[in-house]
Structures are given as structure tokens and as C-alpha cells.
Amino acid sequence: MKQKSIEMLVQGASSLGITLEMFHVEHFQKFYSLLLEWNQKMNLTAITEEEEVVIKHFLDSLSVIKSGKIKGGEKVIDIGTGAGFPGIPLKIVFPEIGLTLLEASKKKVNFLNFLSQVLLFEGIEVIHGRAEELGKVERFREKFDIATARAVAPLNILLEYAVPFVRVGGHFIAMKGRDIEEVYQCKNALEELKCEIEDVIEVRLPFSDILHHLIVVKKVDVLPSKYPRREKAIRTKPL
Ligand SMILES: C[S@@+](CC[C@H](N)C(=O)[O-])C[C@H]1O[C@@H](n2cnc3c(N)ncnc32)[C@H](O)[C@@H]1O
């Protein structure tokens, strides 16, 4: 990566309250070069220009820290992680989190496995599967402190995918764009899924005028076993 992009990464992270050391930067550089390399043979990301990747993938992923819920040591699941967003940037900065990357596409899972080996991560597992199925499996059900998701489904559906993974008292952090109308359309889902919106945090991406929101959802009670009910994922466009 060029010096300017590295400076943007370091300064942008600093504006989010994160101090990046040289080894963090090297991890991001390796991530970027593998992303580009694998993107030539499969569709991992439409964003490839260096500074854009820094802002829209790396810094956007790191903005999850604004939720105040990730401090290190938590068990985190990133649902529909794609090429590893927001999970991998968070793992680079907080190596002590236990990270599960859940992804429905086998090709992307292959990339994530390779990436994890190259970056020599410990405490990471890559799972190939669908959230609506794995949320019912004992090994995953209500076992995580935090679930994250970016650009996977509308919030009412996403709640049904994510909340089964979260322990009572834990949080689901949904990364959403400028428009958060969907927050007002998920009252029933919140009630049925035994959770409540604890916070809605506006994030302005560094070096841009892009506004995003973190929807911080707290799980307040054990979920009835019928959830998740859906059997098919509904995809949305990337942010
Ligand atoms: C638009 S991409 C976003 C990827 C990544 N989170 C990001 O922001 O760059 C959505 C990803 O979610 C995955 N996905 C969609 N529905 C899913 C489900 N029900 N369970 C697991 N993965 C799912 C897709 O395969 C795809 O890789």
C-alpha cells in the first residue's frame, strides 16, 4: 500500500480511538494484497482502489468500536462476513477476541481460511453455512457476546438471523447506512426476539462525508426455540 493510504489508515483509526502499530499496518497491507489477488478470480469486493478500501472497508469495519462493546476478549460472530468485513479488521486490532466468521458462499470461505492462515491468526474459526440454520445448532446458539453484520439483510430479518447466536445480556451490532428507516419497522421483531435497541450511533467515516449508523441491540431474555423461523436469506446491496 502507498504511504498516503497507510497514513489515512493510521489517522483514521486514531480518530476512532484506535492506535495502530507497525504490525497492525502490515496485517492490513497483507489483507489488501490478498483481497486484490483473489478478487481477480472471484467476486469478493467491488471496491478495489486503495484509499477507498481503507475508508469503506477497513475504517468502516473498525467503526464498530464506537459501539463501546468490543474491548478485547469477547466472543464475536460476524454473520455474512463476505471477504471478512467487519470481522477481520476487528481481529487485526483486537487479536484477543474469539472470532467466528460465518459465510454462506464456499468460495469466500476458502478465501477466509487462506487469509486466516497467512495472517497467522489464533482464536478464529471460519464456518460455511447459513445463519438461519446455524442459529438453531447447540454449539452456536446463545454462545456469543457479540454478533456483527454489515450489508446482509434488512434489519427485521437480520435480527432473526443474528439474535439466536447472542447470549442473554450480549449485543448484536448491525452496521447500517445513512438511512435507518428500517429501525422503526422492526418493533415486532424486537419484541418477539426478546431484545431491545440500546443505542443508535451515527458514524461519519474518516476522510469522507459518508454517514453510517451502528444499531446496538441488546438481548434481554432467552429466545423461544422456534427462532430463527426463516429458511431463506434475503440479500441486500452492499452499503
Ligand atoms: C453484500 S455481502 C456483505 C459482505 C460483508 N459483510 C461486507 O460488508 O463486505 C453479503 C454476504 O452475506 C452472505 N450471506 C447472505 N445471507 C447469508 C446467510 N443467511 N447466512 C450466511 N451468510 C449470508 C453472502 O454470501 C455475502 O457474502
Tab-separated table of N, CA and C in Angstrom, residues 34-188:
chain	number	residue	atom	x	y	z
A	34	LEU	N	-4.022	-9.627	-0.657
A	34	LEU	CA	-4.734	-10.891	-0.911
A	34	LEU	C	-6.151	-10.650	-1.449
A	35	LEU	N	-6.764	-9.593	-0.935
A	35	LEU	CA	-8.105	-9.215	-1.411
A	35	LEU	C	-8.065	-8.956	-2.926
A	36	LEU	N	-7.061	-8.178	-3.349
A	36	LEU	CA	-6.927	-7.861	-4.777
A	36	LEU	C	-6.609	-9.108	-5.596
A	37	GLU	N	-5.694	-9.926	-5.074
A	37	GLU	CA	-5.256	-11.122	-5.802
A	37	GLU	C	-6.439	-12.082	-6.017
A	38	TRP	N	-7.164	-12.372	-4.938
A	38	TRP	CA	-8.286	-13.325	-5.038
A	38	TRP	C	-9.474	-12.724	-5.782
A	39	ASN	N	-9.554	-11.391	-5.750
A	39	ASN	CA	-10.673	-10.719	-6.424
A	39	ASN	C	-10.604	-10.895	-7.943
A	40	GLN	N	-9.399	-11.235	-8.429
A	40	GLN	CA	-9.260	-11.442	-9.878
A	40	GLN	C	-9.913	-12.751	-10.311
A	41	LYS	N	-9.979	-13.723	-9.384
A	41	LYS	CA	-10.584	-14.994	-9.779
A	41	LYS	C	-12.003	-15.180	-9.231
A	42	MET	N	-12.405	-14.366	-8.269
A	42	MET	CA	-13.766	-14.471	-7.742
A	42	MET	C	-14.258	-13.101	-7.284
A	43	ASN	N	-15.564	-12.990	-7.096
A	43	ASN	CA	-16.138	-11.700	-6.750
A	43	ASN	C	-16.148	-11.486	-5.233
A	44	LEU	N	-15.089	-10.833	-4.738
A	44	LEU	CA	-15.019	-10.590	-3.289
A	44	LEU	C	-15.488	-9.191	-2.934
A	45	THR	N	-15.102	-8.219	-3.767
A	45	THR	CA	-15.466	-6.827	-3.480
A	45	THR	C	-15.483	-6.004	-4.774
A	46	ALA	N	-16.414	-5.056	-4.813
A	46	ALA	CA	-16.461	-4.149	-5.960
A	46	ALA	C	-15.512	-2.978	-5.710
A	47	ILE	N	-15.086	-2.821	-4.461
A	47	ILE	CA	-14.202	-1.703	-4.103
A	47	ILE	C	-12.769	-2.215	-4.092
A	48	THR	N	-11.927	-1.676	-4.974
A	48	THR	CA	-10.550	-2.176	-5.048
A	48	THR	C	-9.505	-1.059	-4.936
A	49	GLU	N	-9.912	0.170	-5.229
A	49	GLU	CA	-8.956	1.282	-5.187
A	49	GLU	C	-8.488	1.443	-3.722
A	50	GLU	N	-7.161	1.598	-3.583
A	50	GLU	CA	-6.528	1.530	-2.262
A	50	GLU	C	-7.167	2.424	-1.181
A	51	GLU	N	-7.308	3.716	-1.499
A	51	GLU	CA	-7.823	4.632	-0.472
A	51	GLU	C	-9.289	4.329	-0.155
A	52	GLU	N	-9.995	3.885	-1.185
A	52	GLU	CA	-11.408	3.535	-0.981
A	52	GLU	C	-11.542	2.300	-0.081
A	53	VAL	N	-10.639	1.333	-0.283
A	53	VAL	CA	-10.656	0.144	0.577
A	53	VAL	C	-10.357	0.552	2.024
A	54	VAL	N	-9.385	1.449	2.182
A	54	VAL	CA	-9.033	1.902	3.535
A	54	VAL	C	-10.260	2.522	4.215
A	55	ILE	N	-10.956	3.395	3.482
A	55	ILE	CA	-12.084	4.109	4.098
A	55	ILE	C	-13.318	3.216	4.223
A	56	LYS	N	-13.711	2.597	3.101
A	56	LYS	CA	-15.034	1.930	3.074
A	56	LYS	C	-15.010	0.503	3.602
A	57	HIS	N	-13.837	-0.115	3.646
A	57	HIS	CA	-13.772	-1.456	4.221
A	57	HIS	C	-13.061	-1.450	5.586
A	58	PHE	N	-11.807	-0.965	5.606
A	58	PHE	CA	-11.028	-1.088	6.842
A	58	PHE	C	-11.571	-0.166	7.946
A	59	LEU	N	-11.656	1.144	7.641
A	59	LEU	CA	-12.083	2.072	8.692
A	59	LEU	C	-13.562	1.889	9.027
A	60	ASP	N	-14.353	1.593	8.024
A	60	ASP	CA	-15.773	1.344	8.303
A	60	ASP	C	-15.915	0.154	9.261
A	61	SER	N	-15.161	-0.925	8.993
A	61	SER	CA	-15.219	-2.090	9.889
A	61	SER	C	-14.790	-1.704	11.305
A	62	LEU	N	-13.712	-0.928	11.385
A	62	LEU	CA	-13.209	-0.551	12.714
A	62	LEU	C	-14.176	0.368	13.466
A	63	SER	N	-15.067	1.015	12.722
A	63	SER	CA	-16.005	1.935	13.382
A	63	SER	C	-16.929	1.210	14.362
A	64	VAL	N	-16.991	-0.124	14.271
A	64	VAL	CA	-17.804	-0.906	15.224
A	64	VAL	C	-17.364	-0.618	16.662
A	65	ILE	N	-16.103	-0.220	16.807
A	65	ILE	CA	-15.578	0.083	18.147
A	65	ILE	C	-16.370	1.212	18.817
A	66	LYS	N	-16.984	2.064	17.989
A	66	LYS	CA	-17.784	3.182	18.533
A	66	LYS	C	-18.973	2.697	19.356
A	67	SER	N	-19.325	1.425	19.189
A	67	SER	CA	-20.430	0.867	19.983
A	67	SER	C	-20.026	0.738	21.452
A	68	GLY	N	-18.713	0.707	21.699
A	68	GLY	CA	-18.224	0.548	23.073
A	68	GLY	C	-18.332	-0.881	23.580
A	69	LYS	N	-18.719	-1.801	22.730
A	69	LYS	CA	-18.954	-3.185	23.186
A	69	LYS	C	-17.747	-4.081	22.989
A	70	ILE	N	-16.816	-3.691	22.105
A	70	ILE	CA	-15.648	-4.545	21.864
A	70	ILE	C	-14.435	-3.943	22.546
A	71	LYS	N	-13.929	-4.685	23.515
A	71	LYS	CA	-12.754	-4.164	24.246
A	71	LYS	C	-11.612	-5.161	24.183
A	72	GLY	N	-11.897	-6.361	23.679
A	72	GLY	CA	-10.904	-7.442	23.644
A	72	GLY	C	-11.384	-8.556	24.559
A	73	GLY	N	-11.211	-9.808	24.119
A	73	GLY	CA	-11.611	-10.939	24.961
A	73	GLY	C	-13.027	-11.436	24.706
A	74	GLU	N	-13.846	-10.652	24.005
A	74	GLU	CA	-15.220	-11.093	23.739
A	74	GLU	C	-15.251	-12.211	22.695
A	75	LYS	N	-16.341	-12.989	22.754
A	75	LYS	CA	-16.600	-13.955	21.676
A	75	LYS	C	-17.502	-13.275	20.669
A	76	VAL	N	-16.998	-13.159	19.447
A	76	VAL	CA	-17.696	-12.377	18.418
A	76	VAL	C	-18.017	-13.267	17.217
A	77	ILE	N	-19.208	-13.136	16.681
A	77	ILE	CA	-19.538	-13.814	15.413
A	77	ILE	C	-19.906	-12.749	14.381
A	78	ASP	N	-19.273	-12.847	13.211
A	78	ASP	CA	-19.590	-11.909	12.121
A	78	ASP	C	-20.414	-12.671	11.083
A	79	ILE	N	-21.658	-12.274	10.956
A	79	ILE	CA	-22.620	-13.013	10.126
A	79	ILE	C	-22.635	-12.464	8.700
A	80	GLY	N	-22.495	-13.351	7.722
A	80	GLY	CA	-22.441	-12.912	6.323
A	80	GLY	C	-21.229	-12.031	6.102
A	81	THR	N	-20.094	-12.530	6.535
A	81	THR	CA	-18.867	-11.714	6.595
A	81	THR	C	-18.275	-11.411	5.215
A	82	GLY	N	-18.652	-12.178	4.181
A	82	GLY	CA	-18.134	-11.922	2.831
A	82	GLY	C	-16.627	-12.109	2.797
A	83	ALA	N	-15.910	-11.049	2.428
A	83	ALA	CA	-14.444	-11.106	2.387
A	83	ALA	C	-13.832	-10.824	3.758
A	84	GLY	N	-14.684	-10.767	4.795
A	84	GLY	CA	-14.155	-10.597	6.156
A	84	GLY	C	-14.466	-9.261	6.806
A	85	PHE	N	-15.577	-8.640	6.406
A	85	PHE	CA	-15.931	-7.330	6.964
A	85	PHE	C	-17.233	-7.388	7.744
A	86	PRO	N	-17.210	-6.886	8.973
A	86	PRO	CA	-16.147	-6.170	9.676
A	86	PRO	C	-15.184	-7.064	10.464
A	87	GLY	N	-15.382	-8.396	10.439
A	87	GLY	CA	-14.662	-9.282	11.360
A	87	GLY	C	-13.144	-9.201	11.320
A	88	ILE	N	-12.554	-9.274	10.113
A	88	ILE	CA	-11.079	-9.350	10.041
A	88	ILE	C	-10.400	-8.065	10.554
A	89	PRO	N	-10.822	-6.872	10.111
A	89	PRO	CA	-10.182	-5.665	10.679
A	89	PRO	C	-10.291	-5.603	12.209
A	90	LEU	N	-11.421	-6.067	12.747
A	90	LEU	CA	-11.561	-6.052	14.213
A	90	LEU	C	-10.579	-7.025	14.854
A	91	LYS	N	-10.400	-8.192	14.220
A	91	LYS	CA	-9.466	-9.199	14.748
A	91	LYS	C	-8.018	-8.702	14.659
A	92	ILE	N	-7.699	-7.952	13.607
A	92	ILE	CA	-6.344	-7.406	13.480
A	92	ILE	C	-6.047	-6.470	14.660
A	93	VAL	N	-7.035	-5.660	14.990
A	93	VAL	CA	-6.821	-4.649	16.027
A	93	VAL	C	-7.012	-5.213	17.443
A	94	PHE	N	-7.918	-6.200	17.549
A	94	PHE	CA	-8.151	-6.854	18.850
A	94	PHE	C	-7.868	-8.350	18.709
A	95	PRO	N	-6.584	-8.744	18.663
A	95	PRO	CA	-6.257	-10.158	18.409
A	95	PRO	C	-6.813	-11.094	19.476
A	96	GLU	N	-7.123	-10.554	20.653
A	96	GLU	CA	-7.583	-11.428	21.744
A	96	GLU	C	-9.082	-11.759	21.678
A	97	ILE	N	-9.815	-11.173	20.722
A	97	ILE	CA	-11.222	-11.600	20.608
A	97	ILE	C	-11.265	-13.003	19.995
A	98	GLY	N	-12.260	-13.774	20.394
A	98	GLY	CA	-12.515	-15.065	19.744
A	98	GLY	C	-13.461	-14.777	18.591
A	99	LEU	N	-13.017	-15.022	17.361
A	99	LEU	CA	-13.818	-14.592	16.208
A	99	LEU	C	-14.314	-15.778	15.391
A	100	THR	N	-15.625	-15.803	15.168
A	100	THR	CA	-16.220	-16.767	14.250
A	100	THR	C	-16.720	-15.995	13.039
A	101	LEU	N	-16.256	-16.418	11.859
A	101	LEU	CA	-16.717	-15.785	10.614
A	101	LEU	C	-17.708	-16.737	9.966
A	102	LEU	N	-18.931	-16.280	9.798
A	102	LEU	CA	-19.964	-17.133	9.198
A	102	LEU	C	-20.286	-16.628	7.794
A	103	GLU	N	-20.211	-17.531	6.829
A	103	GLU	CA	-20.405	-17.110	5.438
A	103	GLU	C	-21.050	-18.249	4.641
A	104	ALA	N	-22.029	-17.868	3.820
A	104	ALA	CA	-22.786	-18.864	3.056
A	104	ALA	C	-22.083	-19.288	1.766
A	105	SER	N	-21.170	-18.461	1.258
A	105	SER	CA	-20.509	-18.792	-0.009
A	105	SER	C	-19.221	-19.580	0.237
A	106	LYS	N	-19.136	-20.760	-0.377
A	106	LYS	CA	-17.977	-21.636	-0.177
A	106	LYS	C	-16.687	-20.976	-0.683
A	107	LYS	N	-16.795	-20.279	-1.807
A	107	LYS	CA	-15.603	-19.634	-2.374
A	107	LYS	C	-15.035	-18.597	-1.400
A	108	LYS	N	-15.944	-17.825	-0.796
A	108	LYS	CA	-15.486	-16.807	0.157
A	108	LYS	C	-14.897	-17.468	1.402
A	109	VAL	N	-15.476	-18.599	1.792
A	109	VAL	CA	-14.951	-19.343	2.939
A	109	VAL	C	-13.514	-19.799	2.647
A	110	ASN	N	-13.253	-20.244	1.424
A	110	ASN	CA	-11.888	-20.647	1.050
A	110	ASN	C	-10.925	-19.471	1.200
A	111	PHE	N	-11.361	-18.313	0.723
A	111	PHE	CA	-10.531	-17.111	0.863
A	111	PHE	C	-10.268	-16.811	2.340
A	112	LEU	N	-11.308	-16.871	3.148
A	112	LEU	CA	-11.169	-16.519	4.573
A	112	LEU	C	-10.242	-17.489	5.301
A	113	ASN	N	-10.315	-18.760	4.949
A	113	ASN	CA	-9.419	-19.746	5.557
A	113	ASN	C	-7.973	-19.461	5.190
A	114	PHE	N	-7.752	-19.148	3.901
A	114	PHE	CA	-6.393	-18.853	3.441
A	114	PHE	C	-5.864	-17.593	4.148
A	115	LEU	N	-6.707	-16.565	4.182
A	115	LEU	CA	-6.335	-15.294	4.816
A	115	LEU	C	-5.962	-15.500	6.290
A	116	SER	N	-6.763	-16.278	6.999
A	116	SER	CA	-6.502	-16.515	8.432
A	116	SER	C	-5.159	-17.204	8.621
A	117	GLN	N	-4.824	-18.125	7.704
A	117	GLN	CA	-3.524	-18.816	7.808
A	117	GLN	C	-2.371	-17.853	7.550
A	118	VAL	N	-2.517	-17.033	6.504
A	118	VAL	CA	-1.443	-16.095	6.156
A	118	VAL	C	-1.217	-15.093	7.293
A	119	LEU	N	-2.302	-14.642	7.894
A	119	LEU	CA	-2.171	-13.644	8.965
A	119	LEU	C	-1.850	-14.298	10.311
A	120	LEU	N	-1.733	-15.623	10.304
A	120	LEU	CA	-1.365	-16.402	11.496
A	120	LEU	C	-2.277	-16.115	12.682
A	121	PHE	N	-3.545	-16.005	12.402
A	121	PHE	CA	-4.482	-15.731	13.486
A	121	PHE	C	-4.689	-16.958	14.359
A	122	GLU	N	-4.760	-16.735	15.661
A	122	GLU	CA	-5.272	-17.767	16.572
A	122	GLU	C	-6.623	-17.277	17.040
A	123	GLY	N	-7.467	-18.209	17.507
A	123	GLY	CA	-8.770	-17.803	18.018
A	123	GLY	C	-9.685	-17.309	16.920
A	124	ILE	N	-9.635	-17.996	15.771
A	124	ILE	CA	-10.549	-17.639	14.682
A	124	ILE	C	-11.062	-18.926	14.053
A	125	GLU	N	-12.345	-18.958	13.765
A	125	GLU	CA	-12.878	-20.099	13.011
A	125	GLU	C	-13.764	-19.573	11.899
A	126	VAL	N	-13.667	-20.259	10.764
A	126	VAL	CA	-14.462	-19.862	9.605
A	126	VAL	C	-15.502	-20.950	9.385
A	127	ILE	N	-16.755	-20.552	9.363
A	127	ILE	CA	-17.843	-21.526	9.242
A	127	ILE	C	-18.597	-21.285	7.931
A	128	HIS	N	-18.716	-22.366	7.183
A	128	HIS	CA	-19.500	-22.293	5.949
A	128	HIS	C	-20.935	-22.704	6.266
A	129	GLY	N	-21.883	-21.798	6.079
A	129	GLY	CA	-23.267	-22.155	6.361
A	129	GLY	C	-24.147	-20.929	6.345
A	130	ARG	N	-25.410	-21.148	6.610
A	130	ARG	CA	-26.391	-20.070	6.613
A	130	ARG	C	-26.808	-19.768	8.048
A	131	ALA	N	-26.912	-18.492	8.333
A	131	ALA	CA	-27.243	-18.060	9.689
A	131	ALA	C	-28.555	-18.671	10.166
A	132	GLU	N	-29.531	-18.730	9.274
A	132	GLU	CA	-30.855	-19.192	9.687
A	132	GLU	C	-30.848	-20.670	10.062
A	133	GLU	N	-29.831	-21.395	9.617
A	133	GLU	CA	-29.719	-22.809	10.008
A	133	GLU	C	-28.817	-22.958	11.236
A	134	LEU	N	-27.670	-22.287	11.209
A	134	LEU	CA	-26.700	-22.487	12.296
A	134	LEU	C	-27.148	-21.863	13.621
A	135	GLY	N	-28.039	-20.888	13.551
A	135	GLY	CA	-28.562	-20.281	14.774
A	135	GLY	C	-29.367	-21.263	15.608
A	136	LYS	N	-29.739	-22.379	14.998
A	136	LYS	CA	-30.509	-23.395	15.734
A	136	LYS	C	-29.597	-24.462	16.337
A	137	VAL	N	-28.321	-24.446	15.949
A	137	VAL	CA	-27.395	-25.501	16.366
A	137	VAL	C	-26.832	-25.187	17.756
A	138	GLU	N	-26.898	-26.173	18.644
A	138	GLU	CA	-26.494	-26.019	20.050
A	138	GLU	C	-25.120	-25.354	20.227
A	139	ARG	N	-24.139	-25.789	19.396
A	139	ARG	CA	-22.774	-25.254	19.528
A	139	ARG	C	-22.705	-23.733	19.321
A	140	PHE	N	-23.652	-23.187	18.589
A	140	PHE	CA	-23.616	-21.749	18.285
A	140	PHE	C	-24.698	-20.950	19.029
A	141	ARG	N	-25.734	-21.649	19.466
A	141	ARG	CA	-26.904	-20.925	19.973
A	141	ARG	C	-26.638	-20.240	21.315
A	142	GLU	N	-26.828	-18.948	21.317
A	142	GLU	CA	-26.673	-18.107	22.516
A	142	GLU	C	-25.285	-18.269	23.151
A	143	LYS	N	-24.259	-18.424	22.288
A	143	LYS	CA	-22.897	-18.651	22.782
A	143	LYS	C	-21.983	-17.428	22.598
A	144	PHE	N	-22.465	-16.375	21.987
A	144	PHE	CA	-21.580	-15.244	21.658
A	144	PHE	C	-21.930	-13.990	22.457
A	145	ASP	N	-20.878	-13.244	22.816
A	145	ASP	CA	-21.106	-11.958	23.495
A	145	ASP	C	-21.618	-10.927	22.501
A	146	ILE	N	-21.092	-11.028	21.268
A	146	ILE	CA	-21.408	-10.016	20.258
A	146	ILE	C	-21.591	-10.673	18.893
A	147	ALA	N	-22.626	-10.252	18.184
A	147	ALA	CA	-22.766	-10.603	16.764
A	147	ALA	C	-22.680	-9.303	15.976
A	148	THR	N	-22.033	-9.374	14.808
A	148	THR	CA	-21.975	-8.200	13.931
A	148	THR	C	-22.488	-8.610	12.551
A	149	ALA	N	-22.937	-7.641	11.780
A	149	ALA	CA	-23.297	-7.907	10.379
A	149	ALA	C	-23.298	-6.588	9.625
A	150	ARG	N	-22.755	-6.641	8.403
A	150	ARG	CA	-22.800	-5.458	7.532
A	150	ARG	C	-23.315	-5.894	6.168
A	151	ALA	N	-24.327	-5.201	5.674
A	151	ALA	CA	-24.845	-5.407	4.312
A	151	ALA	C	-25.302	-6.846	4.057
A	152	VAL	N	-26.088	-7.389	4.970
A	152	VAL	CA	-26.540	-8.777	4.794
A	152	VAL	C	-28.048	-8.864	4.542
A	153	ALA	N	-28.857	-8.117	5.269
A	153	ALA	CA	-30.316	-8.189	5.101
A	153	ALA	C	-30.951	-6.985	5.797
A	154	PRO	N	-32.223	-6.710	5.500
A	154	PRO	CA	-32.931	-5.648	6.233
A	154	PRO	C	-32.984	-5.992	7.728
A	155	LEU	N	-33.089	-4.959	8.560
A	155	LEU	CA	-32.907	-5.160	10.000
A	155	LEU	C	-33.876	-6.180	10.621
A	156	ASN	N	-35.146	-6.172	10.194
A	156	ASN	CA	-36.079	-7.117	10.831
A	156	ASN	C	-35.682	-8.573	10.556
A	157	ILE	N	-35.153	-8.826	9.369
A	157	ILE	CA	-34.709	-10.176	9.017
A	157	ILE	C	-33.358	-10.488	9.673
A	158	LEU	N	-32.509	-9.499	9.647
A	158	LEU	CA	-31.177	-9.643	10.247
A	158	LEU	C	-31.273	-9.979	11.731
A	159	LEU	N	-32.255	-9.375	12.400
A	159	LEU	CA	-32.444	-9.678	13.825
A	159	LEU	C	-32.729	-11.155	14.007
A	160	GLU	N	-33.540	-11.699	13.110
A	160	GLU	CA	-33.892	-13.108	13.227
A	160	GLU	C	-32.668	-14.009	12.991
A	161	TYR	N	-31.781	-13.574	12.112
A	161	TYR	CA	-30.547	-14.344	11.871
A	161	TYR	C	-29.587	-14.250	13.056
A	162	ALA	N	-29.427	-13.011	13.559
A	162	ALA	CA	-28.311	-12.750	14.482
A	162	ALA	C	-28.622	-13.052	15.950
A	163	VAL	N	-29.832	-12.688	16.385
A	163	VAL	CA	-30.127	-12.769	17.814
A	163	VAL	C	-29.991	-14.195	18.389
A	164	PRO	N	-30.334	-15.261	17.645
A	164	PRO	CA	-30.143	-16.603	18.215
A	164	PRO	C	-28.693	-16.922	18.609
A	165	PHE	N	-27.717	-16.241	18.019
A	165	PHE	CA	-26.310	-16.524	18.340
A	165	PHE	C	-25.861	-15.829	19.635
A	166	VAL	N	-26.608	-14.794	20.041
A	166	VAL	CA	-26.146	-13.915	21.129
A	166	VAL	C	-26.642	-14.414	22.488
A	167	ARG	N	-25.749	-14.417	23.467
A	167	ARG	CA	-26.151	-14.816	24.830
A	167	ARG	C	-27.055	-13.731	25.426
A	168	VAL	N	-27.820	-14.113	26.438
A	168	VAL	CA	-28.643	-13.115	27.133
A	168	VAL	C	-27.699	-12.096	27.783
A	169	GLY	N	-27.976	-10.838	27.555
A	169	GLY	CA	-27.103	-9.772	28.075
A	169	GLY	C	-26.068	-9.325	27.044
A	170	GLY	N	-25.913	-10.120	25.962
A	170	GLY	CA	-24.969	-9.771	24.895
A	170	GLY	C	-25.610	-8.823	23.882
A	171	HIS	N	-24.846	-8.494	22.830
A	171	HIS	CA	-25.307	-7.473	21.886
A	171	HIS	C	-25.150	-7.907	20.432
A	172	PHE	N	-26.063	-7.428	19.627
A	172	PHE	CA	-25.936	-7.528	18.171
A	172	PHE	C	-25.689	-6.120	17.647
A	173	ILE	N	-24.633	-5.960	16.870
A	173	ILE	CA	-24.328	-4.634	16.303
A	173	ILE	C	-24.537	-4.710	14.795
A	174	ALA	N	-25.593	-4.054	14.333
A	174	ALA	CA	-25.904	-4.034	12.900
A	174	ALA	C	-25.304	-2.769	12.306
A	175	MET	N	-24.486	-2.949	11.250
A	175	MET	CA	-23.890	-1.792	10.582
A	175	MET	C	-24.822	-1.384	9.451
A	176	LYS	N	-25.335	-0.190	9.565
A	176	LYS	CA	-26.298	0.287	8.572
A	176	LYS	C	-25.822	1.594	7.951
A	177	GLY	N	-26.468	1.976	6.855
A	177	GLY	CA	-26.055	3.169	6.123
A	177	GLY	C	-26.644	4.448	6.701
A	178	ARG	N	-26.785	5.454	5.833
A	178	ARG	CA	-27.292	6.757	6.262
A	178	ARG	C	-28.762	6.667	6.669
A	179	ASP	N	-29.509	5.908	5.883
A	179	ASP	CA	-30.947	5.812	6.107
A	179	ASP	C	-31.248	4.671	7.076
A	180	ILE	N	-31.894	4.987	8.186
A	180	ILE	CA	-32.167	3.931	9.161
A	180	ILE	C	-33.667	3.799	9.438
A	181	GLU	N	-34.425	4.078	8.384
A	181	GLU	CA	-35.881	3.928	8.459
A	181	GLU	C	-36.273	2.543	8.994
A	182	GLU	N	-35.481	1.527	8.619
A	182	GLU	CA	-35.807	0.142	9.000
A	182	GLU	C	-35.824	-0.066	10.516
A	183	VAL	N	-35.170	0.820	11.243
A	183	VAL	CA	-35.189	0.702	12.713
A	183	VAL	C	-36.615	0.840	13.237
A	184	TYR	N	-37.382	1.689	12.543
A	184	TYR	CA	-38.747	1.933	13.008
A	184	TYR	C	-39.723	0.845	12.547
A	185	GLN	N	-39.207	-0.054	11.717
A	185	GLN	CA	-40.089	-1.103	11.187
A	185	GLN	C	-39.809	-2.464	11.813
A	186	CYS	N	-39.089	-2.486	12.896
A	186	CYS	CA	-38.749	-3.798	13.457
A	186	CYS	C	-39.213	-3.959	14.903
A	187	LYS	N	-40.252	-3.173	15.258
A	187	LYS	CA	-40.753	-3.233	16.641
A	187	LYS	C	-41.206	-4.655	17.001
A	188	ASN	N	-41.965	-5.273	16.093
A	188	ASN	CA	-42.465	-6.631	16.369
A	188	ASN	C	-41.326	-7.622	16.492
